[in-house]
Each structure stands twice: as structure tokens, then as C-alpha cells.
């Protein structure tokens, strides 16, 4: 029952697995900060690492997690590795959240209408 | 560099930690399916467990993860434990995603305007 185990228990296909990996990647404040930084502009590994008090190899591992789930892409240019955000995997995870909220809000609306109806019948 | 380690590395406070826990909880397809089910209506543990080929103690652990991060609440009524969705923690995580997308889309708009300007100057 470990959030880190591969999400391959037969529920859904590749899409579900990618959503699991994106959520897992976002479950860390350092990685979320990197995503926030790359939302503003592409950046090199050195630039991205600057705000963090962390050894570069540890930081590089965070970038790897983000790259493995497709949220960022990197490219070596000369001696510099540059990173950019890839919005699609984040959008898929966001869509999942939006869908649940829509279902929940619809139910709440129905409940509200029901209460209103009961009230007006009471009068 | 484990997505499962507590997100207590000093970046942000309780809010950041809760967002980390919510994303970690959502990084599993069984737990996402439970959230989807509870978006529709509250349900007992037995009802929630029904669609899954999983031993009840394993399933109960998934529910625990969801309850610990505040996404669901449970209440024992007689011999039945009932669960309901709590939308606020999900909303906090969703807001984080929406914010990043807004920043990214704004940048894209600016880039588009820049390209348009360059094109019209060329003509």
C-alpha cells in the first residue's frame, strides 16, 4: 500500500498509469517548485537548482522523476542541460480533478434543488 | 528521492504539506476510483470495496491514506463505516495545477503576440 508502487493493477490503461505517475511526481514540494519555475520559462539544470539547498545529484534525481512522467523535457546543448515544461501530462491530471469536482458539484446542485423544493412545499 | 517521504523540507508550511499528501494519495488508481465513487454519493466501506478484487484489509489501507490527507471522512454508524468526500483538500491541489497552467498560458500568449509583431514588422 505504497504510493510509490507501480500503478499497474489492471485499472485503466496507459492513461491511468501516466496520471498516477504525474500525481506521484507532484507529491513533492521541490518538484512542484520546479514545475512552477518552468511554467514561467525554460531553464537549465543549474538555474533550476539555484533556489534549493540540495546536492546537485539529489536535485538531478527530482528532475529525472519529472522527466520520466513526461511533465518536463530536457535537451543537452553543449555542456548545459536545458529543461522545458510539457503541459499535456499536467492537463490530463488536472482534467481528472476537474471531472470529479464537476460530478460532486452537480450532486450538490441537485441536493440544493431538493431542499428548495421541500421548503416551498412546506410553506 | 522517494515520492513517499514526508514533504517537510522547509518549503512552504502546512498547506504545502497537505498538497503533497493529496497528490500522493491520488497517485494510485484504486484511491482515485474511490474518490470518483464518493464524488457521486457517500458510501460504506463494503460498497466502496465491491468493485475491487482486493482483500478488505488492503482496501481499508487505501481508505486510510485518503482519510489521513483529508480527502475523505468516515464515521462509524452501528457496524457500518460510512465515507464521504471532503472537497477542500482536492480543491487546494487543483488550484495549484490551475495556477501553473495560468502562468504557462500567459507566457504562451505573450510569445504569440511577439511572433505576430515580428511578422507584421516583416511585411
Short mmCIF file of C-alpha atoms in Angstrom, two decimals:
data_model
loop_
_atom_site.label_atom_id
_atom_site.label_comp_id
_atom_site.label_asym_id
_atom_site.label_seq_id
_atom_site.Cartn_x
_atom_site.Cartn_y
_atom_site.Cartn_z
CA UNK A 1 0.00 0.00 0.00
CA UNK A 2 2.73 2.30 -1.05
CA UNK A 3 2.03 5.36 -3.18
CA UNK A 4 5.30 4.53 -4.89
CA UNK A 5 4.37 1.13 -6.20
CA UNK A 6 3.69 0.96 -9.94
CA UNK A 7 0.03 1.61 -10.67
CA UNK A 8 -0.45 -1.47 -12.79
CA UNK A 9 -3.25 -3.27 -11.02
CA UNK A 10 -5.34 -3.54 -14.10
CA UNK A 11 -7.50 -0.47 -13.57
CA UNK A 12 -7.33 1.57 -16.75
CA UNK A 13 -4.51 1.61 -19.24
CA UNK A 14 -1.57 3.78 -20.15
CA UNK A 15 -3.54 6.97 -19.45
CA UNK A 16 -4.32 5.91 -15.90
CA UNK A 17 -0.70 4.92 -15.34
CA UNK A 18 0.54 8.26 -16.58
CA UNK A 19 -1.90 10.12 -14.32
CA UNK A 20 -0.60 8.07 -11.38
CA UNK A 21 2.97 8.98 -12.26
CA UNK A 22 2.16 12.68 -12.66
CA UNK A 23 0.42 12.82 -9.27
CA UNK A 24 3.32 10.95 -7.70
CA UNK A 25 5.75 13.43 -9.25
CA UNK A 26 3.74 16.36 -7.90
CA UNK A 27 3.65 14.90 -4.38
CA UNK A 28 6.95 16.61 -3.62
CA UNK A 29 7.41 20.34 -2.92
CA UNK A 30 10.78 20.54 -4.69
CA UNK A 31 9.34 19.04 -7.85
CA UNK A 32 6.29 21.30 -7.65
CA UNK A 33 8.62 24.30 -7.32
CA UNK A 34 10.48 23.17 -10.46
CA UNK A 35 7.19 22.89 -12.36
CA UNK A 36 6.22 26.39 -11.16
CA UNK A 37 9.59 27.74 -12.31
CA UNK A 38 9.36 26.05 -15.72
CA UNK A 39 5.81 27.39 -16.18
CA UNK A 40 7.43 30.81 -16.38
CA UNK A 41 10.26 29.94 -18.73
CA UNK A 42 12.61 27.13 -19.80
CA UNK A 43 15.76 26.90 -17.67
CA UNK A 44 19.00 24.99 -17.32
CA UNK A 45 19.58 22.46 -14.55
CA UNK A 46 21.92 24.93 -12.80
CA UNK A 47 19.31 27.70 -12.87
CA UNK A 48 16.63 25.35 -11.60
CA UNK A 49 18.82 24.05 -8.79
CA UNK A 50 19.83 27.51 -7.54
CA UNK A 51 16.94 28.14 -5.07
CA UNK A 52 17.46 24.78 -3.36
CA UNK A 53 19.85 23.82 -0.61
CA UNK A 54 20.38 20.41 -2.08
CA UNK A 55 23.29 18.49 -3.56
CA UNK A 56 23.11 18.58 -7.36
CA UNK A 57 22.83 14.77 -7.74
CA UNK A 58 19.77 14.76 -5.43
CA UNK A 59 18.28 17.62 -7.36
CA UNK A 60 19.01 15.85 -10.65
CA UNK A 61 17.01 12.87 -9.39
CA UNK A 62 13.97 15.12 -8.87
CA UNK A 63 14.33 16.32 -12.46
CA UNK A 64 14.51 12.69 -13.59
CA UNK A 65 11.21 11.89 -11.87
CA UNK A 66 9.61 14.83 -13.65
CA UNK A 67 11.09 13.82 -16.98
CA UNK A 68 10.08 10.15 -16.62
CA UNK A 69 6.41 11.05 -16.26
CA UNK A 70 6.62 13.44 -19.20
CA UNK A 71 5.98 16.68 -17.27
CA UNK A 72 9.33 18.13 -18.37
CA UNK A 73 11.65 17.53 -21.31
CA UNK A 74 15.37 18.14 -21.32
CA UNK A 75 17.92 18.66 -24.04
CA UNK A 76 21.66 18.83 -23.77
CA UNK A 77 23.03 21.90 -25.54
CA UNK A 78 26.82 21.95 -25.31
CA UNK A 79 27.65 21.45 -21.65
CA UNK A 80 24.28 22.72 -20.46
CA UNK A 81 21.14 20.65 -19.94
CA UNK A 82 18.03 22.73 -20.59
CA UNK A 83 14.55 21.91 -19.32
CA UNK A 84 11.12 22.92 -20.52
CA UNK A 85 7.61 22.17 -19.33
CA UNK A 86 5.38 19.80 -21.31
CA UNK A 87 1.81 20.79 -20.45
CA UNK A 88 -0.15 17.75 -21.71
CA UNK A 89 0.57 15.31 -18.82
CA UNK A 90 -0.32 18.02 -16.28
CA UNK A 91 -3.51 18.76 -18.23
CA UNK A 92 -4.51 15.08 -18.08
CA UNK A 93 -4.10 15.04 -14.29
CA UNK A 94 -5.93 18.36 -13.96
CA UNK A 95 -8.79 17.05 -16.11
CA UNK A 96 -9.21 14.12 -13.79
CA UNK A 97 -9.60 16.53 -10.85
CA UNK A 98 -11.97 18.80 -12.75
CA UNK A 99 -14.17 15.82 -13.69
CA UNK A 100 -14.54 14.69 -10.07
CA UNK A 101 -15.38 18.21 -8.96
CA UNK A 102 -17.99 18.56 -11.70
CA UNK A 103 -19.68 15.34 -10.55
CA UNK A 104 -19.56 16.48 -6.95
CA UNK A 105 -20.91 19.96 -7.73
CA UNK A 106 -23.73 18.53 -9.80
CA UNK A 107 -24.76 16.35 -6.89
CA UNK A 108 -24.67 19.38 -4.58
CA UNK A 109 -26.86 21.33 -7.01
CA UNK A 110 -29.37 18.51 -7.09
CA UNK A 111 -29.37 18.34 -3.31
CA UNK A 112 -29.92 22.10 -3.11
CA UNK A 113 -32.84 21.90 -5.54
CA UNK A 114 -34.32 19.10 -3.46
CA UNK A 115 -34.05 21.16 -0.26
CA UNK A 116 -35.60 24.18 -2.00
CA UNK A 117 -38.49 22.02 -3.22
CA UNK A 118 -39.09 20.60 0.25
CA UNK A 119 -39.05 24.11 1.73
CA UNK A 120 -41.53 25.52 -0.78
CA UNK A 121 -43.85 22.54 -0.27
CA UNK A 122 -43.74 23.19 3.45
CA UNK A 123 -44.96 26.77 3.03
CA UNK B 1 14.24 10.80 -3.53
CA UNK B 2 11.13 8.89 -2.72
CA UNK B 3 7.72 10.35 -3.52
CA UNK B 4 6.62 8.72 -0.28
CA UNK B 5 8.88 10.61 2.07
CA UNK B 6 7.24 13.32 4.14
CA UNK B 7 7.32 16.64 2.36
CA UNK B 8 8.86 18.55 5.23
CA UNK B 9 11.94 20.03 3.67
CA UNK B 10 11.09 23.52 4.74
CA UNK B 11 9.45 24.69 1.52
CA UNK B 12 6.06 26.10 2.46
CA UNK B 13 4.03 25.21 5.50
CA UNK B 14 1.05 23.10 6.36
CA UNK B 15 -0.66 23.97 3.07
CA UNK B 16 2.25 22.68 1.01
CA UNK B 17 2.42 19.51 3.09
CA UNK B 18 -1.26 18.86 2.62
CA UNK B 19 -0.97 19.36 -1.14
CA UNK B 20 1.91 16.85 -1.17
CA UNK B 21 -0.23 14.33 0.71
CA UNK B 22 -3.22 14.83 -1.55
CA UNK B 23 -1.14 14.31 -4.70
CA UNK B 24 0.45 11.24 -3.12
CA UNK B 25 -3.00 9.87 -2.28
CA UNK B 26 -4.16 10.45 -5.86
CA UNK B 27 -1.11 8.66 -7.31
CA UNK B 28 -2.94 5.36 -7.07
CA UNK B 29 -5.74 4.17 -9.39
CA UNK B 30 -7.70 2.41 -6.62
CA UNK B 31 -7.74 5.54 -4.50
CA UNK B 32 -8.72 7.67 -7.50
CA UNK B 33 -11.59 5.26 -8.21
CA UNK B 34 -12.76 5.66 -4.60
CA UNK B 35 -12.68 9.46 -4.94
CA UNK B 36 -14.67 9.18 -8.18
CA UNK B 37 -17.22 6.94 -6.46
CA UNK B 38 -17.56 9.26 -3.45
CA UNK B 39 -17.98 12.27 -5.77
CA UNK B 40 -21.29 10.69 -6.74
CA UNK B 41 -22.52 9.82 -3.26
CA UNK B 42 -21.37 8.82 0.22
CA UNK B 43 -20.86 5.06 0.63
CA UNK B 44 -19.97 2.41 3.16
CA UNK B 45 -16.60 0.63 3.14
CA UNK B 46 -18.30 -2.53 1.85
CA UNK B 47 -19.94 -0.67 -1.03
CA UNK B 48 -16.68 1.06 -1.91
CA UNK B 49 -14.71 -2.19 -1.82
CA UNK B 50 -17.16 -4.11 -4.05
CA UNK B 51 -15.66 -3.22 -7.48
CA UNK B 52 -12.14 -4.23 -6.41
CA UNK B 53 -10.52 -7.65 -6.39
CA UNK B 54 -8.66 -6.88 -3.23
CA UNK B 55 -8.60 -8.20 0.33
CA UNK B 56 -10.61 -5.91 2.60
CA UNK B 57 -7.63 -5.05 4.87
CA UNK B 58 -5.64 -3.88 1.81
CA UNK B 59 -8.59 -1.86 0.63
CA UNK B 60 -9.05 -0.38 4.12
CA UNK B 61 -5.45 0.85 3.96
CA UNK B 62 -6.25 2.79 0.77
CA UNK B 63 -9.16 4.41 2.57
CA UNK B 64 -6.84 5.27 5.45
CA UNK B 65 -4.45 7.09 3.09
CA UNK B 66 -7.38 9.09 1.72
CA UNK B 67 -8.65 9.89 5.20
CA UNK B 68 -5.22 10.89 6.53
CA UNK B 69 -4.83 13.59 3.87
CA UNK B 70 -8.37 14.83 4.50
CA UNK B 71 -9.84 13.91 1.10
CA UNK B 72 -12.44 11.64 2.73
CA UNK B 73 -14.07 11.47 6.14
CA UNK B 74 -15.52 8.37 7.73
CA UNK B 75 -18.00 7.77 10.50
CA UNK B 76 -18.93 4.55 12.18
CA UNK B 77 -22.69 4.09 12.29
CA UNK B 78 -23.59 0.88 14.08
CA UNK B 79 -21.49 -1.82 12.45
CA UNK B 80 -21.06 0.10 9.21
CA UNK B 81 -18.30 2.61 8.42
CA UNK B 82 -19.56 5.29 6.04
CA UNK B 83 -17.36 7.50 3.90
CA UNK B 84 -17.93 10.88 2.30
CA UNK B 85 -15.81 13.15 0.15
CA UNK B 86 -14.33 16.36 1.58
CA UNK B 87 -13.80 18.67 -1.39
CA UNK B 88 -11.47 21.31 0.13
CA UNK B 89 -8.16 19.35 0.04
CA UNK B 90 -8.83 18.34 -3.58
CA UNK B 91 -9.63 21.95 -4.41
CA UNK B 92 -6.29 23.09 -2.94
CA UNK B 93 -4.40 20.61 -5.12
CA UNK B 94 -6.46 21.56 -8.16
CA UNK B 95 -5.80 25.25 -7.54
CA UNK B 96 -2.09 24.59 -7.57
CA UNK B 97 -2.42 22.98 -11.02
CA UNK B 98 -4.66 25.75 -12.35
CA UNK B 99 -2.17 28.39 -11.20
CA UNK B 100 0.72 26.76 -13.05
CA UNK B 101 -1.36 26.44 -16.19
CA UNK B 102 -2.40 30.09 -16.00
CA UNK B 103 1.26 31.16 -15.79
CA UNK B 104 2.17 28.89 -18.67
CA UNK B 105 -0.72 30.07 -20.85
CA UNK B 106 0.08 33.71 -20.18
CA UNK B 107 3.64 33.11 -21.32
CA UNK B 108 2.35 31.40 -24.47
CA UNK B 109 0.06 34.37 -25.19
CA UNK B 110 2.97 36.77 -24.84
CA UNK B 111 5.08 34.63 -27.14
CA UNK B 112 2.27 34.57 -29.69
CA UNK B 113 1.93 38.35 -29.56
CA UNK B 114 5.67 38.68 -30.04
CA UNK B 115 5.61 36.40 -33.10
CA UNK B 116 2.64 38.34 -34.54
CA UNK B 117 4.53 41.60 -34.04
CA UNK B 118 7.66 40.25 -35.72
CA UNK B 119 5.55 39.00 -38.65
CA UNK B 120 3.75 42.30 -39.17
CA UNK B 121 7.04 44.22 -38.99
CA UNK B 122 8.42 41.91 -41.65
CA UNK B 123 5.59 42.75 -44.07
#
